[in-house]
Tab-separated table of C-alpha atoms in Angstrom:
chain	number	residue	atom	x	y	z
A	1	MET	CA	-51.175	-97.322	-68.369
A	2	LYS	CA	-53.286	-94.425	-69.550
A	3	LYS	CA	-53.450	-92.945	-66.803
A	4	ILE	CA	-49.910	-93.393	-65.303
A	5	LYS	CA	-49.092	-91.500	-68.733
A	6	LYS	CA	-51.676	-88.980	-67.757
A	7	GLY	CA	-50.581	-88.367	-64.771
A	8	LEU	CA	-46.589	-88.421	-65.425
A	9	VAL	CA	-47.965	-85.843	-67.799
A	10	GLY	CA	-49.358	-83.838	-64.924
A	11	LEU	CA	-47.022	-83.861	-62.713
A	12	VAL	CA	-44.923	-82.340	-65.121
A	13	VAL	CA	-46.841	-79.834	-66.504
A	14	LEU	CA	-48.036	-78.691	-63.211
A	15	GLY	CA	-43.677	-78.983	-62.443
A	16	GLY	CA	-43.095	-76.371	-65.239
A	17	CYS	CA	-46.124	-74.209	-63.821
A	18	LEU	CA	-44.617	-74.271	-60.684
A	19	SER	CA	-40.859	-74.115	-61.730
A	20	SER	CA	-42.644	-70.584	-63.865
A	21	TYR	CA	-44.024	-69.485	-60.732
A	22	ALA	CA	-41.228	-69.293	-58.649
A	23	GLN	CA	-39.609	-68.107	-60.828
A	24	GLU	CA	-41.953	-65.068	-61.716
A	25	VAL	CA	-41.588	-64.972	-57.951
A	26	THR	CA	-38.610	-65.046	-57.874
A	27	GLU	CA	-38.109	-62.008	-60.493
A	28	ASN	CA	-39.959	-60.071	-58.917
A	29	LYS	CA	-38.191	-60.259	-55.589
A	30	ASN	CA	-35.198	-59.031	-57.161
A	31	GLU	CA	-36.909	-55.646	-58.519
A	32	ALA	CA	-38.036	-54.993	-55.392
A	33	GLU	CA	-35.099	-55.143	-53.728
A	34	VAL	CA	-33.207	-53.113	-56.581
A	35	ASP	CA	-36.465	-50.370	-56.142
A	36	ILE	CA	-35.676	-50.726	-52.669
A	37	GLN	CA	-31.871	-50.270	-52.799
A	38	SER	CA	-32.275	-47.559	-55.476
A	39	ILE	CA	-34.684	-45.577	-53.201
A	40	LYS	CA	-32.485	-46.009	-50.393
A	41	LYS	CA	-29.265	-44.517	-52.405
A	42	ASP	CA	-31.550	-41.784	-54.161
A	43	THR	CA	-32.689	-40.737	-50.394
A	44	LEU	CA	-29.665	-41.022	-48.306
A	45	ASN	CA	-31.079	-38.160	-46.751
A	46	LEU	CA	-33.744	-40.207	-45.753
A	47	GLN	CA	-35.130	-42.143	-42.433
A	48	GLU	CA	-37.511	-43.911	-42.086
A	49	ASN	CA	-40.632	-44.226	-39.571
A	50	PRO	CA	-39.753	-46.506	-37.214
A	51	PHE	CA	-43.824	-46.049	-36.628
A	52	ASN	CA	-44.993	-47.361	-39.666
A	53	PRO	CA	-45.534	-50.878	-39.322
A	54	LEU	CA	-45.617	-51.610	-42.750
A	55	MET	CA	-42.210	-49.716	-43.797
A	56	GLY	CA	-39.062	-52.129	-44.750
A	57	PHE	CA	-42.006	-55.599	-45.321
A	58	LEU	CA	-43.508	-53.705	-48.133
A	59	PRO	CA	-42.022	-52.585	-51.282
A	60	ALA	CA	-42.714	-49.145	-51.259
A	61	LYS	CA	-42.748	-46.912	-54.449
A	62	ASP	CA	-44.918	-43.676	-54.247
A	63	TYR	CA	-44.255	-41.736	-51.884
A	64	SER	CA	-46.075	-39.005	-53.674
A	65	GLY	CA	-50.237	-39.385	-51.555
A	66	GLY	CA	-51.190	-40.176	-48.114
A	67	THR	CA	-51.651	-43.318	-49.399
A	68	ILE	CA	-49.643	-46.461	-51.104
A	69	SER	CA	-50.648	-48.821	-53.847
A	70	TYR	CA	-49.125	-52.365	-53.648
A	71	GLY	CA	-50.455	-54.410	-56.524
A	72	SER	CA	-53.195	-56.991	-56.650
A	73	ASN	CA	-52.088	-58.863	-53.785
A	74	VAL	CA	-53.709	-56.287	-52.029
A	75	ARG	CA	-56.522	-54.930	-51.621
A	76	GLY	CA	-57.258	-51.476	-51.472
A	77	ASP	CA	-55.027	-48.496	-50.551
A	78	VAL	CA	-52.890	-49.114	-46.855
A	79	PRO	CA	-52.406	-46.045	-45.486
A	80	PHE	CA	-48.401	-45.534	-44.424
A	81	PHE	CA	-46.385	-42.863	-42.418
A	82	LYS	CA	-44.516	-41.046	-45.285
A	83	PRO	CA	-40.585	-40.685	-43.653
A	84	GLU	CA	-38.831	-38.007	-42.108
A	85	VAL	CA	-36.726	-35.570	-43.572
A	86	PHE	CA	-33.952	-35.275	-40.638
A	87	VAL	CA	-31.730	-31.762	-41.127
A	88	GLU	CA	-29.052	-32.270	-39.666
A	89	ARG	CA	-28.139	-28.937	-36.689
A	90	LYS	CA	-25.834	-26.454	-37.842
A	91	LYS	CA	-24.591	-23.348	-35.375
A	92	PRO	CA	-26.390	-20.481	-35.971
A	93	LYS	CA	-25.137	-17.738	-37.664
A	94	VAL	CA	-23.845	-15.091	-35.069
A	95	ASN	CA	-22.648	-11.191	-36.495
A	96	GLN	CA	-20.244	-9.863	-34.840
A	97	ILE	CA	-21.282	-6.536	-32.379
A	98	LYS	CA	-18.509	-4.303	-31.374
A	99	MET	CA	-19.134	-2.816	-27.973
A	100	ASN	CA	-17.635	-0.616	-25.740
A	101	TYR	CA	-16.963	-1.577	-22.803
A	102	ASN	CA	-15.832	0.592	-20.141
A	103	PRO	CA	-14.225	-1.398	-16.871
A	104	ASN	CA	-14.744	1.529	-14.370
A	105	ILE	CA	-18.332	1.004	-14.399
A	106	ASP	CA	-19.148	-1.305	-11.011
A	107	LEU	CA	-21.215	-3.813	-13.091
A	108	SER	CA	-21.720	-6.041	-9.000
A	109	LEU	CA	-24.530	-3.050	-9.027
A	110	LEU	CA	-28.409	-3.479	-10.426
A	111	PRO	CA	-28.578	-0.837	-12.848
A	112	ILE	CA	-32.738	0.026	-12.995
A	113	ASN	CA	-33.934	3.341	-14.662
A	114	ASN	CA	-30.302	4.235	-15.827
A	115	GLU	CA	-29.769	4.651	-12.076
A	116	ILE	CA	-27.517	2.709	-9.293
A	117	ILE	CA	-29.334	0.944	-6.613
A	118	GLY	CA	-27.634	2.306	-2.996
A	119	TYR	CA	-26.433	-0.299	-0.178
A	120	TRP	CA	-25.055	-0.103	2.795
A	121	GLU	CA	-21.606	-2.347	2.890
A	122	LYS	CA	-20.917	-3.564	5.841
A	123	THR	CA	-16.904	-5.429	7.832
A	124	ASN	CA	-16.761	-6.365	10.883
A	125	ARG	CA	-13.609	-7.179	12.528
A	126	LEU	CA	-11.885	-8.113	16.126
A	127	GLY	CA	-8.665	-9.248	16.719
A	128	LEU	CA	-6.924	-10.222	19.353
A	129	ASP	CA	-2.645	-10.215	19.170
A	130	PHE	CA	-0.836	-12.704	22.138
A	131	ASN	CA	2.369	-13.366	23.067
A	132	GLN	CA	4.339	-14.676	26.357
A	133	ILE	CA	8.105	-15.843	27.604
A	134	ALA	CA	8.712	-17.315	30.206
A	135	PHE	CA	11.935	-18.779	31.481
A	136	VAL	CA	12.978	-21.032	34.458
A	137	ASN	CA	16.631	-21.671	35.390
A	138	TRP	CA	17.565	-19.744	32.438
A	139	SER	CA	21.522	-19.829	32.280
A	140	ALA	CA	21.362	-16.985	29.536
A	141	GLY	CA	19.149	-15.176	31.347
A	142	GLY	CA	16.168	-12.949	30.928
A	143	ASP	CA	12.480	-11.245	32.332
A	144	ASN	CA	9.417	-13.406	32.455
A	145	SER	CA	6.483	-11.219	30.151
A	146	ILE	CA	3.500	-11.829	28.723
A	147	SER	CA	1.485	-8.503	25.987
A	148	GLY	CA	-1.628	-8.735	24.773
A	149	LEU	CA	-3.084	-6.268	22.156
A	150	VAL	CA	-6.939	-5.894	21.330
A	151	LYS	CA	-8.655	-4.681	17.999
A	152	GLY	CA	-11.206	-3.472	16.400
A	153	GLU	CA	-12.112	-2.705	12.492
A	154	PHE	CA	-15.529	-1.244	11.588
A	155	GLY	CA	-16.360	-0.179	8.421
A	156	ARG	CA	-19.755	1.317	7.073
A	157	LYS	CA	-19.859	2.091	3.334
A	158	TYR	CA	-23.410	3.733	1.102
A	159	ILE	CA	-23.415	3.961	-2.574
A	160	LYS	CA	-26.683	4.966	-4.804
A	161	GLY	CA	-25.863	6.342	-7.833
A	162	ARG	CA	-22.437	8.034	-8.102
A	163	LEU	CA	-22.952	9.267	-3.855
A	164	VAL	CA	-20.462	7.837	-2.408
A	165	TRP	CA	-19.944	7.358	2.062
A	166	ASP	CA	-17.422	5.252	3.303
A	167	ASN	CA	-16.955	5.066	7.222
A	168	LEU	CA	-14.481	3.413	9.087
A	169	LEU	CA	-13.576	2.937	12.561
A	170	ASN	CA	-9.924	1.702	13.942
A	171	LEU	CA	-9.889	0.940	17.569
A	172	ARG	CA	-6.642	-0.468	18.535
A	173	TYR	CA	-5.184	-1.221	23.046
A	174	GLY	CA	-2.027	-3.429	24.242
A	175	ILE	CA	-0.361	-3.803	27.246
A	176	ASN	CA	2.857	-5.846	28.148
A	177	LYS	CA	3.509	-7.014	31.903
A	178	GLN	CA	6.919	-8.448	32.731
A	179	SER	CA	8.064	-9.419	36.166
A	180	ASP	CA	9.328	-7.161	38.598
A	181	ARG	CA	7.555	-4.168	36.473
A	182	GLU	CA	4.543	-2.063	36.287
A	183	MET	CA	2.250	-3.187	33.669
A	184	ARG	CA	2.617	-0.034	30.853
A	185	LYS	CA	0.745	0.595	27.484
A	186	THR	CA	1.919	-0.816	23.943
A	187	ASP	CA	-0.471	0.666	21.556
A	188	ASP	CA	-3.730	3.202	22.188
A	189	VAL	CA	-5.954	4.197	18.627
A	190	ILE	CA	-9.053	5.570	18.328
A	191	GLU	CA	-9.382	6.399	14.912
A	192	LEU	CA	-12.542	7.700	12.903
A	193	ASN	CA	-12.342	7.874	8.433
A	194	SER	CA	-14.839	9.510	7.145
A	195	THR	CA	-15.079	10.440	3.742
A	196	PHE	CA	-18.529	11.811	1.897
A	197	GLY	CA	-18.089	12.093	-2.161
A	198	TYR	CA	-19.467	12.250	-5.429
A	199	ARG	CA	-18.187	11.063	-8.843
A	200	SER	CA	-17.987	13.741	-10.992
A	201	THR	CA	-19.309	11.624	-14.614
A	202	ALA	CA	-20.891	8.244	-14.396
A	203	ILE	CA	-17.881	7.080	-16.006
A	204	SER	CA	-15.366	9.422	-14.518
A	205	ASP	CA	-12.436	9.114	-12.064
A	206	TRP	CA	-12.480	12.031	-10.122
A	207	TYR	CA	-14.556	12.617	-7.529
A	208	TYR	CA	-15.381	15.826	-5.685
A	209	VAL	CA	-14.967	15.044	-1.696
A	210	ALA	CA	-15.442	15.804	2.249
A	211	LYS	CA	-13.118	13.930	3.856
A	212	LEU	CA	-13.286	14.054	8.592
A	213	ASN	CA	-10.153	11.883	10.595
A	214	PHE	CA	-10.183	11.769	13.965
A	215	LYS	CA	-7.936	10.766	16.068
A	216	THR	CA	-7.003	10.220	20.312
A	217	GLN	CA	-6.406	7.628	22.665
A	218	PHE	CA	-7.695	6.308	25.535
A	219	THR	CA	-6.080	6.400	28.869
A	220	ASN	CA	-3.608	8.407	29.873
A	221	GLY	CA	0.946	7.616	27.759
A	222	TYR	CA	3.916	7.762	30.145
A	223	ASN	CA	8.016	8.566	29.683
A	224	TYR	CA	8.214	4.759	31.487
A	225	PRO	CA	9.056	4.152	34.535
A	226	ASN	CA	8.458	7.729	35.218
A	227	VAL	CA	3.976	7.101	36.611
A	228	ASP	CA	3.192	10.344	38.313
A	229	ASN	CA	3.357	12.665	35.001
A	230	PRO	CA	0.842	11.565	32.156
A	231	VAL	CA	2.284	12.977	28.886
A	232	SER	CA	-0.748	12.027	27.008
A	233	GLY	CA	-4.076	11.363	27.333
A	234	TRP	CA	-7.920	10.830	26.598
A	235	MET	CA	-8.207	13.844	24.334
A	236	ALA	CA	-4.939	14.656	24.600
A	237	PRO	CA	-3.817	15.262	22.144
A	238	ALA	CA	-7.035	14.884	19.733
A	239	TYR	CA	-6.157	16.067	16.116
A	240	LEU	CA	-9.508	16.857	13.772
A	241	PHE	CA	-8.460	17.833	9.601
A	242	VAL	CA	-11.800	18.453	7.960
A	243	GLY	CA	-11.168	19.312	4.379
A	244	ALA	CA	-13.142	19.695	0.070
A	245	GLY	CA	-11.111	18.519	-2.667
A	246	ALA	CA	-10.876	15.995	-5.443
A	247	GLU	CA	-9.940	12.478	-5.095
A	248	TYR	CA	-8.585	10.440	-8.303
A	249	VAL	CA	-8.887	6.408	-8.714
A	250	ASP	CA	-7.001	4.548	-10.270
A	251	PRO	CA	-8.885	2.045	-12.406
A	252	LYS	CA	-5.623	-0.077	-12.763
A	253	THR	CA	-4.056	-0.685	-9.213
A	254	ASP	CA	-7.262	0.828	-6.941
A	255	MET	CA	-4.860	3.825	-5.381
A	256	LYS	CA	-6.668	7.091	-4.369
A	257	PHE	CA	-4.988	10.125	-4.730
A	258	TYR	CA	-6.717	13.002	-2.908
A	259	ILE	CA	-5.716	16.833	-2.988
A	260	SER	CA	-7.235	19.248	-0.666
A	261	PRO	CA	-6.398	22.987	-1.308
A	262	LEU	CA	-8.404	23.787	2.187
A	263	THR	CA	-8.065	21.294	5.195
A	264	HIS	CA	-9.459	22.426	8.872
A	265	LYS	CA	-6.866	21.027	10.947
A	266	ALA	CA	-7.395	21.462	15.373
A	267	THR	CA	-5.278	20.685	18.323
A	268	PHE	CA	-7.489	19.224	20.762
A	269	VAL	CA	-5.061	19.045	24.417
A	270	ASN	CA	-8.140	18.381	27.127
A	271	ASN	CA	-5.438	18.374	30.179
A	272	GLN	CA	-5.052	21.689	31.550
A	273	ASP	CA	-0.979	20.860	32.356
A	274	LEU	CA	0.334	19.263	29.070
A	275	ALA	CA	-2.298	22.593	27.530
A	276	ASP	CA	0.079	25.239	30.279
A	277	GLN	CA	2.951	23.102	28.819
A	278	GLY	CA	2.200	24.135	25.381
A	279	ALA	CA	2.829	20.422	24.446
A	280	PHE	CA	1.073	19.421	21.116
A	281	GLY	CA	1.556	23.065	19.528
A	282	VAL	CA	-1.175	25.196	21.885
A	283	ASN	CA	-0.445	28.215	22.802
A	284	LYS	CA	1.342	27.996	26.738
A	285	ALA	CA	0.323	29.739	30.022
A	286	GLU	CA	2.146	32.668	31.133
A	287	LYS	CA	3.634	33.463	33.762
A	288	ASP	CA	5.528	35.690	35.567
A	289	ASP	CA	9.374	36.214	37.526
A	290	LEU	CA	8.275	33.858	40.313
A	291	GLY	CA	6.987	31.273	38.571
A	292	ASN	CA	3.192	32.090	39.120
A	293	ILE	CA	0.393	31.576	36.231
A	294	ILE	CA	-0.913	34.240	35.108
A	295	LYS	CA	-2.737	33.008	32.303
A	296	ARG	CA	-3.631	29.593	31.108
A	297	GLY	CA	-2.508	27.321	28.687
A	298	SER	CA	-4.540	26.736	25.247
A	299	ARG	CA	-6.474	23.368	24.848
A	300	TYR	CA	-6.950	24.496	21.764
A	301	ARG	CA	-5.367	25.151	18.136
A	302	ALA	CA	-6.793	25.809	14.877
A	303	GLU	CA	-5.132	25.626	11.590
A	304	ILE	CA	-6.253	25.920	7.814
A	305	GLY	CA	-3.532	24.815	5.299
A	306	PHE	CA	-3.128	21.825	2.177
A	307	LEU	CA	-3.789	18.485	2.267
A	308	ILE	CA	-1.983	15.686	-0.064
A	309	SER	CA	-2.847	12.367	0.874
A	310	SER	CA	-2.602	8.812	-0.550
A	311	GLU	CA	-3.926	5.270	-0.207
A	312	TRP	CA	-3.824	1.893	-1.006
A	313	LYS	CA	-5.230	-1.744	-0.508
A	314	LYS	CA	-4.751	-4.348	-2.537
A	315	GLU	CA	-4.239	-7.641	-1.729
A	316	ILE	CA	-0.261	-9.039	-3.929
A	317	PHE	CA	-0.478	-12.007	-3.419
A	318	LYS	CA	-2.026	-15.203	-2.208
A	319	ASN	CA	-3.724	-13.976	1.353
A	320	MET	CA	-1.421	-11.636	1.683
A	321	PHE	CA	-2.713	-8.024	1.824
A	322	TYR	CA	-0.978	-4.795	1.171
A	323	GLN	CA	-2.395	-1.624	2.818
A	324	HIS	CA	-0.973	1.959	2.806
A	325	LYS	CA	-1.632	5.460	3.924
A	326	LEU	CA	0.443	8.797	3.180
A	327	THR	CA	-0.615	12.646	4.638
A	328	LEU	CA	1.365	15.845	3.576
A	329	TYR	CA	-0.424	18.520	5.676
A	330	SER	CA	1.389	22.563	5.616
A	331	ASP	CA	-0.107	25.261	6.786
A	332	TYR	CA	-0.481	28.552	5.219
A	333	VAL	CA	-0.348	31.035	7.846
A	334	ASP	CA	1.987	29.093	10.803
A	335	ASN	CA	5.525	28.742	8.345
A	336	PHE	CA	3.624	27.932	4.858
A	337	GLY	CA	6.224	25.153	3.733
A	338	ASN	CA	6.663	23.270	7.070
A	339	VAL	CA	5.484	19.519	6.250
A	340	ASP	CA	3.946	17.891	8.497
A	341	PHE	CA	4.190	14.181	7.321
A	342	MET	CA	2.430	10.419	8.213
A	343	PHE	CA	2.893	7.254	6.862
A	344	GLU	CA	0.997	4.360	8.066
A	345	MET	CA	1.665	1.104	6.427
A	346	LYS	CA	0.387	-2.766	7.897
A	347	LEU	CA	0.963	-6.100	5.769
A	348	ASP	CA	-1.572	-8.810	7.075
A	349	LEU	CA	-0.638	-12.821	6.493
A	350	LYS	CA	-3.522	-15.003	6.017
A	351	VAL	CA	-3.191	-18.228	7.785
A	352	ASN	CA	-7.097	-19.130	7.562
A	353	GLU	CA	-10.470	-17.986	8.173
A	354	TYR	CA	-9.259	-17.281	12.096
A	355	VAL	CA	-5.248	-17.481	12.617
A	356	ARG	CA	-3.309	-13.736	11.101
A	357	ALA	CA	-0.190	-12.407	11.447
A	358	ASN	CA	0.964	-8.848	10.933
A	359	VAL	CA	3.681	-6.237	10.715
A	360	GLY	CA	2.444	-2.461	10.671
A	361	THR	CA	5.691	0.150	10.502
A	362	TYR	CA	4.366	4.265	11.610
A	363	MET	CA	7.021	7.093	11.127
A	364	ILE	CA	5.159	11.146	12.259
A	365	TYR	CA	6.471	14.256	12.207
A	366	ASP	CA	4.804	17.304	13.261
A	367	ASP	CA	6.228	20.280	13.955
A	368	ASN	CA	4.621	21.726	16.637
A	369	VAL	CA	5.457	18.574	19.068
A	370	LYS	CA	8.478	18.846	20.696
A	371	THR	CA	10.613	16.604	21.791
A	372	LYS	CA	11.361	15.749	25.902
A	373	VAL	CA	14.811	15.521	26.638
A	374	VAL	CA	15.885	14.983	30.251
A	375	LYS	CA	19.063	15.973	31.495
A	376	ASP	CA	21.046	15.536	34.835
A	377	GLY	CA	17.583	15.561	36.629
A	378	VAL	CA	16.219	18.811	34.033
A	379	THR	CA	13.402	18.539	31.368
A	380	THR	CA	13.969	20.429	28.352
A	381	MET	CA	12.004	20.810	25.519
A	382	GLU	CA	14.023	20.026	21.755
A	383	GLY	CA	12.477	20.098	18.314
A	384	PRO	CA	9.943	18.276	17.161
A	385	LYS	CA	12.125	14.670	15.662
A	386	MET	CA	10.877	12.057	13.324
A	387	GLN	CA	8.694	9.767	15.298
A	388	PHE	CA	8.944	5.971	14.925
A	389	LYS	CA	7.051	2.667	15.573
A	390	GLN	CA	6.748	-1.303	14.557
A	391	THR	CA	4.860	-4.183	15.524
A	392	LEU	CA	4.318	-7.595	14.513
A	393	GLY	CA	2.012	-9.914	15.984
A	394	VAL	CA	0.039	-13.004	15.654
A	395	GLY	CA	-3.019	-13.883	16.670
A	396	LEU	CA	-6.884	-14.445	16.254
A	397	THR	CA	-9.362	-12.513	13.974
A	398	TYR	CA	-12.890	-12.421	13.524
A	399	ALA	CA	-14.992	-10.912	11.048
A	400	PHE	CA	-18.934	-10.954	10.853
């Protein structure tokens, strides 16, 4: 019995010790959790380093040194990684700087040492307009016809600093054939434009300009149905304009205005028969009373005058390109105030990369160009009249 009593007493004592130990462990654990919660609450901006294998398992008490002591249960100092402080990313402060932007400067050019690199810009475009009408047992009647127009446009533009040299060559030739009728010419143009300009300052819209314009045709022209006597031909006529002046380019609309107080106009008539008739303003041949030619007609006429021109080329709507050119010229010597007028308008409608429709209008008034009129089989010359031509076509275009 004594042994049993001693055993029971020992169990009671052991149980009490275990109970007190368990209570002490629980209290320590609660204290540790409270400390960790307080630490986490006080350090909400801190994030524990995930590379520390002890982080979250052992209570963190002191982060001031490079090691940490966890009491008597852990011997020695245990190394640990300090928690990193993550700062929220903020937008950098930007100081607004006022800048003077000049829209007249072409930003596609590369400035090097305050100079703009020069370069060549080229455009090549070939086109073919085609039209055909055929009738078979058509009660309303009509003539079969076929027509075509071949055209080419070649441009070369050179820019270096304030210097600009722009060149454009236009070529057109069209024919028409109807049943039971000879083939007839519908269009015939060779035109070269060259402009050499120098900008007065780097940001100015004014240029000192020298211009050259040359225009003639490929083959003879006739007053159909008379195909025996040509009324025009190669270099008959040919017009050459050479002048110097100033050109203003509107930065908002890209419209160009040219003023030349000194422009030389030369008219060439390389056909002697036409020159003898005094065609296109040249001095005609001198004849005696019997009609014999005493002095041949001049094949050249020179004029010095004042010229104003305007050009504009712009995409006014999507895939719709408008272009016009207006020229006014008056000779200083021969009837100053009589103005030679030339207006050319084109409207291109782009269907796709290769197909385009175009509308063109041309008006010319030249005081030196007289009008031939045939009355009762007799050809007489009358005063100058307004010349008008209108074109409409749909065809293929290839650019390269």
